[in-house]
């Protein structure tokens, strides 16, 4: 039911970090420009007193979507590895600080982060479950790039989902063009020879 001219609004039961931002990114990768994330997700919708339903709508089928998947927005592990020695400011990690520093690791077999990455927990981009104003986000996110153009930046997380939420925060801040290391920490660890850092 989605064609090239369809306005798509995606949301989830969290603040967009559960899956909505990931779907926003995936739709952008196939060339769909008319896609937005509902700021604050279902919780904000309900808090505003707007209607919800348990009914499943009937959506007329459309021809196959004519988009093509643009891999230029996806960063490979090889590219990340090649840039590990670069000065910080090109790789932003959206995981909580405890996971980034290697103090806890509830999912993956090894704790820590990619050397040179800068930690930007996704919760810092939000206030009451919604994105902070663009000027506030830009004032905090731009310095993390250490003078680099946003298009030189790469975002990651544990599995590539909340990285998309950080990518969306950069877009809200007017810092356009960052890319996603979709494999993120879980993918990084598939090759034991890749370096791991711990601490701040």
Coordinates of N, CA and C in Angstrom, one line a residue, residues 2 7-25 27 35-47 50-57 129 131 161 165 168:
X2 N 2.1 1.2 -0.1 CA 3.0 2.4 -0.2 C 3.5 2.6 -1.6
X7 N 2.7 9.6 1.7 CA 3.3 10.2 3.0 C 3.2 9.1 4.0
X8 N 4.4 8.6 4.5 CA 4.5 7.6 5.5 C 4.8 8.2 6.8
X9 N 4.1 7.9 7.9 CA 4.5 8.3 9.3 C 4.7 7.0 10.0
X10 N 5.9 6.9 10.6 CA 6.2 5.7 11.4 C 6.3 6.0 12.9
X11 N 5.9 5.0 13.7 CA 6.0 5.2 15.1 C 6.1 3.9 15.8
X12 N 6.5 3.9 17.1 CA 6.6 2.7 17.8 C 6.0 2.9 19.2
X13 N 6.1 2.0 20.1 CA 5.6 2.1 21.4 C 6.6 2.8 22.4
X14 N 7.7 3.1 21.9 CA 8.7 3.9 22.7 C 8.8 5.3 22.1
X15 N 10.0 5.8 22.0 CA 10.2 7.2 21.6 C 10.7 7.2 20.1
X16 N 10.6 6.2 19.4 CA 11.1 6.1 18.1 C 12.4 5.2 18.0
X17 N 12.9 4.9 19.2 CA 14.2 4.2 19.2 C 14.0 2.7 19.1
X18 N 12.8 2.2 19.3 CA 12.6 0.8 19.3 C 12.6 0.3 17.8
X19 N 12.0 0.9 16.9 CA 12.0 0.5 15.5 C 11.6 1.6 14.5
X20 N 11.0 2.6 15.0 CA 10.4 3.6 14.0 C 11.6 4.3 13.3
X21 N 12.6 4.8 14.0 CA 13.7 5.4 13.3 C 14.4 4.5 12.3
X22 N 14.5 3.2 12.7 CA 15.1 2.3 11.8 C 14.3 2.1 10.5
X23 N 13.0 2.1 10.6 CA 12.1 2.0 9.4 C 12.2 3.3 8.6
X24 N 12.3 4.4 9.3 CA 12.5 5.7 8.6 C 13.7 5.7 7.7
X25 N 14.8 5.1 8.3 CA 16.1 5.1 7.6 C 16.0 4.1 6.4
X27 N 13.4 3.2 4.7 CA 12.6 3.8 3.6 C 13.4 4.8 2.8
X35 N 8.7 10.4 4.2 CA 8.6 9.6 5.4 C 9.0 10.4 6.7
X36 N 8.2 10.3 7.7 CA 8.5 11.0 9.0 C 8.3 10.1 10.1
X37 N 8.9 10.4 11.3 CA 8.8 9.7 12.5 C 7.9 10.5 13.4
X38 N 6.9 9.9 14.0 CA 6.0 10.6 14.9 C 6.7 10.9 16.2
X39 N 7.0 12.1 16.5 CA 7.8 12.6 17.6 C 7.1 12.2 18.9
X40 N 7.8 11.4 19.7 CA 7.2 10.9 21.0 C 6.5 9.6 20.8
X41 N 6.3 9.1 19.6 CA 5.6 7.8 19.4 C 4.2 7.7 19.9
X42 N 3.8 6.5 20.1 CA 2.4 6.2 20.5 C 2.1 6.9 21.8
X43 N 3.1 7.0 22.7 CA 2.8 7.6 24.0 C 2.4 9.1 23.9
X44 N 3.1 9.8 23.0 CA 2.8 11.2 22.8 C 1.4 11.3 22.1
X45 N 1.1 10.4 21.2 CA -0.2 10.4 20.6 C -1.3 10.2 21.6
X46 N -1.2 9.3 22.5 CA -2.2 9.0 23.5 C -2.2 10.1 24.5
X47 N -1.1 10.7 24.9 CA -1.1 11.8 25.8 C -1.8 13.0 25.3
X50 N -5.5 11.6 21.5 CA -6.0 11.3 20.1 C -6.4 9.8 20.1
X51 N -7.2 9.5 19.1 CA -7.9 8.2 19.1 C -6.9 7.1 18.8
X52 N -7.1 5.9 19.3 CA -6.4 4.7 18.9 C -7.5 3.6 18.6
X53 N -7.1 2.6 17.9 CA -8.0 1.6 17.5 C -7.3 0.2 17.5
X54 N -8.1 -0.8 17.6 CA -7.5 -2.2 17.5 C -7.9 -2.7 16.1
X55 N -8.6 -2.0 15.3 CA -8.9 -2.4 14.0 C -7.7 -2.4 13.1
X56 N -7.7 -3.4 12.2 CA -6.6 -3.5 11.2 C -7.2 -3.0 9.9
X57 N -6.7 -1.9 9.4 CA -7.3 -1.3 8.1 C -7.0 -2.2 6.9
X129 N 10.5 12.2 26.3 CA 10.2 11.2 25.2 C 10.2 11.8 23.8
X131 N 12.0 14.7 20.8 CA 13.3 15.3 20.5 C 13.4 16.7 21.0
X161 N 19.9 -0.5 15.5 CA 18.6 0.1 15.6 C 18.6 1.5 16.2
X165 N 18.2 6.2 15.4 CA 17.6 7.2 16.2 C 18.6 8.4 16.3
X168 N 18.6 10.2 13.1 CA 17.5 11.1 13.0 C 17.7 12.4 13.9

